[in-house]
Short mmCIF file of C-alpha atoms in Angstrom, two decimals:
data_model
loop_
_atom_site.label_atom_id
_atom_site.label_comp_id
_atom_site.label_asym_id
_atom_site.label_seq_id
_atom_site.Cartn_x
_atom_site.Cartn_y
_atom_site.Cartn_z
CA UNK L 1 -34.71 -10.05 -12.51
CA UNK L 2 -34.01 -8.64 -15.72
CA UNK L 3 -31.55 -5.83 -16.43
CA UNK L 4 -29.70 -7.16 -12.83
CA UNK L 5 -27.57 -10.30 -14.30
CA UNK L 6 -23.94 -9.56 -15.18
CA UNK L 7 -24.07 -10.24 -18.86
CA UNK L 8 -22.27 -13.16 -19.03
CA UNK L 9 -21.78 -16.42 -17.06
CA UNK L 10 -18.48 -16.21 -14.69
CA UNK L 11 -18.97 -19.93 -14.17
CA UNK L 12 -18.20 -20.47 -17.97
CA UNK L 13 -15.28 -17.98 -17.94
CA UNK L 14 -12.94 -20.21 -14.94
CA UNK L 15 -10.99 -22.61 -15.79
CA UNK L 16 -12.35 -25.66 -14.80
CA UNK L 17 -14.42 -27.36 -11.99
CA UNK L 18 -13.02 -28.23 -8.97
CA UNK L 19 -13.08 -31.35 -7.41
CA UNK L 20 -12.49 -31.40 -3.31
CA UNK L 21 -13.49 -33.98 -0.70
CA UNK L 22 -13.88 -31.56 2.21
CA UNK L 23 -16.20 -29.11 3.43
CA UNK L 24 -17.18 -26.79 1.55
CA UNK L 25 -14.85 -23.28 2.04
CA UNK L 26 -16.73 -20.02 3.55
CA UNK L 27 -15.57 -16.80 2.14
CA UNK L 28 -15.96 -13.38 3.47
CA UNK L 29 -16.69 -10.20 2.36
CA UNK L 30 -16.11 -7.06 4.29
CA UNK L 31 -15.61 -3.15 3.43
CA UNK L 32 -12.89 -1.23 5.26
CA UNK L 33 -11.77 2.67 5.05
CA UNK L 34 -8.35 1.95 4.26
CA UNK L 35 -7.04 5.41 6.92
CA UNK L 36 -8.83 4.52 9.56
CA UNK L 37 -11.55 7.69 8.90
CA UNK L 38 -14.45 7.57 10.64
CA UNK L 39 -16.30 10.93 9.70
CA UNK L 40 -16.68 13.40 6.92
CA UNK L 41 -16.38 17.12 7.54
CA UNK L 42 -15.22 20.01 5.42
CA UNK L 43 -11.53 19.30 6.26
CA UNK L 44 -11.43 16.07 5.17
CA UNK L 45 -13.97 15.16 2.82
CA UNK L 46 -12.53 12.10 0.50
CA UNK L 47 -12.75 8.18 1.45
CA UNK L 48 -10.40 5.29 0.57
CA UNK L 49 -12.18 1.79 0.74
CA UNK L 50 -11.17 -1.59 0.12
CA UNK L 51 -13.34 -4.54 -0.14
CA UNK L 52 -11.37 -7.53 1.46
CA UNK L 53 -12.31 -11.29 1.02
CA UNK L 54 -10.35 -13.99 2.58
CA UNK L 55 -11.39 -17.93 2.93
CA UNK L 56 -12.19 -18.87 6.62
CA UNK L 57 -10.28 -21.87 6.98
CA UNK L 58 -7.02 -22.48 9.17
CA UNK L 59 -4.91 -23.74 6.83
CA UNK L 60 -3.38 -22.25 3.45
CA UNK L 61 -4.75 -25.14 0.49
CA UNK L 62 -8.09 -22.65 -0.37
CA UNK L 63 -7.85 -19.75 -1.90
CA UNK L 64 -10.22 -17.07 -3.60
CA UNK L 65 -9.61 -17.33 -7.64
CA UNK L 66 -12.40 -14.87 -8.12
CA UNK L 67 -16.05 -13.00 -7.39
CA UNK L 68 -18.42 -11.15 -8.52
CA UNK L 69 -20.36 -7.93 -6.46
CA UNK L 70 -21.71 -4.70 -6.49
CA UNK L 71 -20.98 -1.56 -3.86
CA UNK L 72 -23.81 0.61 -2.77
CA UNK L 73 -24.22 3.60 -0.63
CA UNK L 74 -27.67 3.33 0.50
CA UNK L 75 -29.98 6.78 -0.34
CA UNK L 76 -27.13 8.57 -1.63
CA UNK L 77 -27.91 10.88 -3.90
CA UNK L 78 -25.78 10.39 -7.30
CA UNK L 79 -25.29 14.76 -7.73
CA UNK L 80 -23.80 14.41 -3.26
CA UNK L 81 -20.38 12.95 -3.68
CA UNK L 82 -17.86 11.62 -6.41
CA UNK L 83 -16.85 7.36 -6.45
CA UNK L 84 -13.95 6.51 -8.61
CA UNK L 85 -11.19 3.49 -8.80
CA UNK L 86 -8.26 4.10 -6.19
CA UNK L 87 -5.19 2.52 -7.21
CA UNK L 88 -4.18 -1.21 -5.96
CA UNK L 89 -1.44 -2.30 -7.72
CA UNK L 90 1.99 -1.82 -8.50
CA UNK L 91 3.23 -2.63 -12.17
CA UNK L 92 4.70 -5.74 -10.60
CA UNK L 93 1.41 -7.21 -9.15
CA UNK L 94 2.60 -5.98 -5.44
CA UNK L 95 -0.25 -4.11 -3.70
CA UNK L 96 0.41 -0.34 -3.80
CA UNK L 97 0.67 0.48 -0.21
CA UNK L 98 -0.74 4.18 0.02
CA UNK L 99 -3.83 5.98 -0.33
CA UNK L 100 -2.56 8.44 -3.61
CA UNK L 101 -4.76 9.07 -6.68
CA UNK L 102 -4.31 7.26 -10.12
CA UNK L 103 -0.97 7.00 -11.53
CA UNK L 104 -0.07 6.40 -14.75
CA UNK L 105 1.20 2.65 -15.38
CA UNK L 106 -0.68 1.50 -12.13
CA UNK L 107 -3.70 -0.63 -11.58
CA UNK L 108 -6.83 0.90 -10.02
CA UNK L 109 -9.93 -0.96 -9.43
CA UNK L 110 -9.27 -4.86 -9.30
CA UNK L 111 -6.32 -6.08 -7.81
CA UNK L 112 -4.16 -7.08 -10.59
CA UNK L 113 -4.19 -10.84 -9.64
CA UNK L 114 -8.06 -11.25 -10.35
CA UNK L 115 -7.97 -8.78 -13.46
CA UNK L 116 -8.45 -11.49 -15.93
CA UNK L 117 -12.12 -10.32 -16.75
CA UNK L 118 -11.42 -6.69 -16.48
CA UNK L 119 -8.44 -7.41 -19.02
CA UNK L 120 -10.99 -8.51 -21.53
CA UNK L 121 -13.82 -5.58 -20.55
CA UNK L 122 -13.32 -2.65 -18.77
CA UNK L 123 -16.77 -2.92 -17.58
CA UNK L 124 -15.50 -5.66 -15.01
CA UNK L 125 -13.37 -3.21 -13.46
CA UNK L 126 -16.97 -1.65 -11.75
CA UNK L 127 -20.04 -0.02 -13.40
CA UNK L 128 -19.82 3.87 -11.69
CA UNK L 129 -23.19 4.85 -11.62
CA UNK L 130 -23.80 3.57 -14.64
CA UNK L 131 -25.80 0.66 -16.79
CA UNK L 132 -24.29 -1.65 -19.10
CA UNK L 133 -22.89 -5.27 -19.38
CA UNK L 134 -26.45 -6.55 -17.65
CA UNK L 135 -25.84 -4.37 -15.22
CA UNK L 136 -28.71 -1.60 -14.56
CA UNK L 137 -27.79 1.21 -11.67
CA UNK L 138 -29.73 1.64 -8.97
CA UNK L 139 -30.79 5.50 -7.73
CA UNK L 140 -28.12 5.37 -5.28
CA UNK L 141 -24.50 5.96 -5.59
CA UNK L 142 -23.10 2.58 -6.61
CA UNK L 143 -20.35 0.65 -8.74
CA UNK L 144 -21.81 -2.51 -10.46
CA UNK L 145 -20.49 -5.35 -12.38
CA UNK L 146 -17.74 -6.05 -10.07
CA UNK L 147 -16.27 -9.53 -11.57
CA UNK L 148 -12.73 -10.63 -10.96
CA UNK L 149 -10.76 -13.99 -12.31
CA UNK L 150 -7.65 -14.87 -11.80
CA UNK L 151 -6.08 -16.46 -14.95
CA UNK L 152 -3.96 -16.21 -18.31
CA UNK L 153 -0.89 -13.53 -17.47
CA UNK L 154 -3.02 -11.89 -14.55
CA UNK L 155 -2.54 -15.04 -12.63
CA UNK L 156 1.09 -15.85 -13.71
CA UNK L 157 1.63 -11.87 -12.86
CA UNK L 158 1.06 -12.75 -9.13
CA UNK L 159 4.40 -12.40 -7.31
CA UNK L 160 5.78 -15.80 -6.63
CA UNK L 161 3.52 -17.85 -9.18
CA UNK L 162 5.99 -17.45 -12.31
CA UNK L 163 9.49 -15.92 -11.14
CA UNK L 164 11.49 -17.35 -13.93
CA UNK L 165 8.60 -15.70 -16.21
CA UNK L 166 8.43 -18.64 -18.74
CA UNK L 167 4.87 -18.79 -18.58
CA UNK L 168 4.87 -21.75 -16.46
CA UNK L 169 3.82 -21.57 -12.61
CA UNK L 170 6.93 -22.56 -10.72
CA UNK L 171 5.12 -25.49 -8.83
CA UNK L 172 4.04 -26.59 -11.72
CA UNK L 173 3.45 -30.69 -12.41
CA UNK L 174 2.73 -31.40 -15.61
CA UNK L 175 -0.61 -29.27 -16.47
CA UNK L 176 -1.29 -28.52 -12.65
CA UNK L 177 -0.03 -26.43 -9.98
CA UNK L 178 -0.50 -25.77 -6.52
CA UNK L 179 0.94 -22.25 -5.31
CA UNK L 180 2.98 -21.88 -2.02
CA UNK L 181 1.01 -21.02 1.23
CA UNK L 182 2.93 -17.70 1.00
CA UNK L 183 1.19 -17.06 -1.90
CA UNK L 184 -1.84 -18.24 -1.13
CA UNK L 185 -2.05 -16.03 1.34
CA UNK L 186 -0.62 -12.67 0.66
CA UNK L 187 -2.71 -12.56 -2.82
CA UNK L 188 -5.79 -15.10 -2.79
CA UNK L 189 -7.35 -14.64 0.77
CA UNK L 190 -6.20 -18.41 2.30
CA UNK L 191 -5.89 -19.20 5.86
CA UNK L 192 -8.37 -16.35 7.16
CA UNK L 193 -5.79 -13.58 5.70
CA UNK L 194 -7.72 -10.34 4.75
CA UNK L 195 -6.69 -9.52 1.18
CA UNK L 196 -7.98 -6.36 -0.61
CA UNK L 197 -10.02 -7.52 -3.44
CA UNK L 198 -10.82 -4.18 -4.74
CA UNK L 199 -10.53 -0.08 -3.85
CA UNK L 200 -12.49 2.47 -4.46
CA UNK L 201 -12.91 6.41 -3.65
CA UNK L 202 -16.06 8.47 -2.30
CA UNK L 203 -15.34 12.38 -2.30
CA UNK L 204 -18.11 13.66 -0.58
CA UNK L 205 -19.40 16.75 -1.99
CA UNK L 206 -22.63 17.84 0.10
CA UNK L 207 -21.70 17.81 3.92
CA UNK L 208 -25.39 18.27 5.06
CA UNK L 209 -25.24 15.95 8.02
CA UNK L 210 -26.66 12.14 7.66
CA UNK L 211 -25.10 8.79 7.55
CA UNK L 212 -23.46 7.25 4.69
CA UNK L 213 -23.99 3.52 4.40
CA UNK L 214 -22.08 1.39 2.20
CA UNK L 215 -23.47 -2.34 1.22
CA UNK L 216 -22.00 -4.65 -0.53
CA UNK L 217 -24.59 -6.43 -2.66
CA UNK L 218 -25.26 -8.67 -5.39
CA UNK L 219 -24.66 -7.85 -9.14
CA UNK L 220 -26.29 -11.14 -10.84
CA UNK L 221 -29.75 -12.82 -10.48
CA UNK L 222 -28.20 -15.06 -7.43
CA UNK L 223 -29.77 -13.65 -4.15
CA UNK L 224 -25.72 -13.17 -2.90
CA UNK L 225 -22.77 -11.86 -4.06
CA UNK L 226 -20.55 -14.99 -6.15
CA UNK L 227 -17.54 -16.23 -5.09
CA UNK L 228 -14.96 -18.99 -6.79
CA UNK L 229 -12.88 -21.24 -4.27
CA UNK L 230 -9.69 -23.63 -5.23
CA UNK L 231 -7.26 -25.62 -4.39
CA UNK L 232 -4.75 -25.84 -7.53
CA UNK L 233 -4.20 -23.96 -11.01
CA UNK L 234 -4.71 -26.13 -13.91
CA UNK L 235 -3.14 -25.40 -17.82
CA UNK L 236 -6.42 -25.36 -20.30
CA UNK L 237 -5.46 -24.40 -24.22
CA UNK L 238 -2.17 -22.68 -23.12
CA UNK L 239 -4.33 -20.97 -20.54
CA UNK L 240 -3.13 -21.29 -17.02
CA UNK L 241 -5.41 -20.22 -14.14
CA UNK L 242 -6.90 -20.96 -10.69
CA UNK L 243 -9.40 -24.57 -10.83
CA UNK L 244 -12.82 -22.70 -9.63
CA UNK L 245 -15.60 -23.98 -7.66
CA UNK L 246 -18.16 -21.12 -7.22
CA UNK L 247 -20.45 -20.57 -4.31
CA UNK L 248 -23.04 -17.81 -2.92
CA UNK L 249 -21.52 -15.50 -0.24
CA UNK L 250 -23.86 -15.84 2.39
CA UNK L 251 -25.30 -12.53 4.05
CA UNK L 252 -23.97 -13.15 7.38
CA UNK L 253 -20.47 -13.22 5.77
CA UNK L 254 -20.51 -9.84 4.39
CA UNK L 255 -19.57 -6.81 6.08
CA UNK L 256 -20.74 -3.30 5.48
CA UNK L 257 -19.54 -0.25 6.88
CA UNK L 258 -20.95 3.38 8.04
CA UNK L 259 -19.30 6.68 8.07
CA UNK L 260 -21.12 10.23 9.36
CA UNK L 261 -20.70 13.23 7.73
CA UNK L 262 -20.72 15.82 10.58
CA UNK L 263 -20.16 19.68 10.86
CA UNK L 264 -16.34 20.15 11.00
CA UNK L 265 -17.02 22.38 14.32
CA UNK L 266 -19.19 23.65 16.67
CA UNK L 267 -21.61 21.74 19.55
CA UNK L 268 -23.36 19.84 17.68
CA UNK L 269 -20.50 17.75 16.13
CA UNK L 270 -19.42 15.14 18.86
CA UNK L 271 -22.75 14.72 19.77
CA UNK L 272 -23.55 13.47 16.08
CA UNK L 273 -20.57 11.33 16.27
CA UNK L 274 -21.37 9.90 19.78
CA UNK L 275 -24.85 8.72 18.44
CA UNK L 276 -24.45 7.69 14.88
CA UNK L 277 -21.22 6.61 13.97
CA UNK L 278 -20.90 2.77 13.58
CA UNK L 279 -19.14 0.21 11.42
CA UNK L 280 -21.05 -2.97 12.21
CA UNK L 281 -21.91 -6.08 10.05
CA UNK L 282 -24.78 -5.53 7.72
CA UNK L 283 -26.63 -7.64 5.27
CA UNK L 284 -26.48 -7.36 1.59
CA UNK L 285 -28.35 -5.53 0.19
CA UNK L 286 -30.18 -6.93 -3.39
CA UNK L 287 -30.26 -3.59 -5.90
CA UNK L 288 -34.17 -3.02 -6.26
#
């Protein structure tokens, strides 16, 4: 699948393998619209999304130290609506709680805990309908090359990894760490917790009426979008970061999401929203 892959390996850019005698973890994708918004009319015509992972297990010891995916809104038209990076987080590696446009001094894109990649590319911070990096767009409306990583000061950033800021997880033990469930849940997805993994923004700018529907999908030469699972941070060359195991995300695991663009008024309107609205799981879909 040439022109597909994501230009480099993310298996070579983690830390180190991990080593676990249990099952193997599941994570989960899904996309959300961050107010709630369900349709798209001429008073209200911009959408904020998230893309949330989380590990489904029931305790706190697995977390998500990184992934790699694509967003695409199937048949849209790249001249019928505007995508761009909503802002995540705060300066302190909190997540910024609103919906707001860019801000100076604040992270958009990748949450600021898997920015490790993006720190060394911009291209890792999502491909807006464009190529590069391995990454080739599709005809849709998409963002490719979607790679996060937690490591180095991105992972040591995370609130309650490093308070004393010495450049030394606090739970450290010799060259390895394991966080606190807090914190593996609030920022790296453990025990089922929904964490935003990344936000994005789709102004629509043609309201003829159809359905827009928003996959997430692969951006490598896997069949599913990659995700990195582990247990414990480990201290490599000075280098501290999360112990990665990676793993397919399995289609049934991923959650898409639909949103109508409808008349703002008149007849026709509920009607369109009775019979197409939905947000229901979807497959991936592989850019072709």
């Amino acid at each position: 699948m040439p022109g597909r892959g994501i230009g480099v390996s993310l298996a070579s850019l983690a830390i180190a393998p991990a080593s676990l005698c249990l099952a193997q973890p599941v994570i989960q994708l899904r996309l959300v619209e961050r107010t709630g918004q369900s349709t798209v009319t001429s008073a209200d015509t911009l959408l904020n999304f998230a893309v949330q992972g989380r590990v489904d297990a029931p305790d706190a010891a697995v977390g998500i130290g990184g992934f790699a995916f694509s967003i695409i809104i199937d048949g849209e038209a790249q001249n019928w609506g505007t995508l761009a990076r909503d802002r995540i987080s705060n300066p302190d590696g909190t997540y910024y709680p609103g919906v707001l446009g860019p801000g100076s001094g604040y992270g958009n894109g990748i949450a600021a805990q898997y920015a490790y990649l993006a720190g060394i590319s911009s291209i890792f911070n999502g491909l807006i309908n464009s190529s590069g990096g391995g990454w080739t767009q599709t005809p849709s409306q998409d963002i490719g090359l979607i790679s996060g990583l937690s490591a180095g000061r991105y992972f040591l950033g995370t609130p309650g990894v490093d308070t004393d800021g010495d450049g030394v997880p606090d739970t450290a033990s010799g060259e390895s760490a394991k966080l606190p469930p807090s914190v593996m849940t609030e920022y790296f997805g453990a025990k089922g917790t929904w964490i935003d993994l990344y936000r994005f923004r789709y102004t629509v700018t043609d309201l003829t009426p159809r359905e827009l529907d928003f996959h997430i999908a692969t951006t490598s030469t896997d069949a599913d979008p990659v995700g990195f699972y582990f247990t414990e941070a480990q201290e490599t060359s000075g280098n501290w970061g999360t112990i990665n195991t990676q793993i397919a995300i399995r289609p049934e695991d991923i959650t898409g999401l639909e949103v109508q663009v409808v008349p703002a008024s008149g007849p026709g309107a509920p009607l369109l929203v009775a019979l197409g609205w939905g947000a229901r799981r979807r497959r991936r879909r592989v850019p072709g």
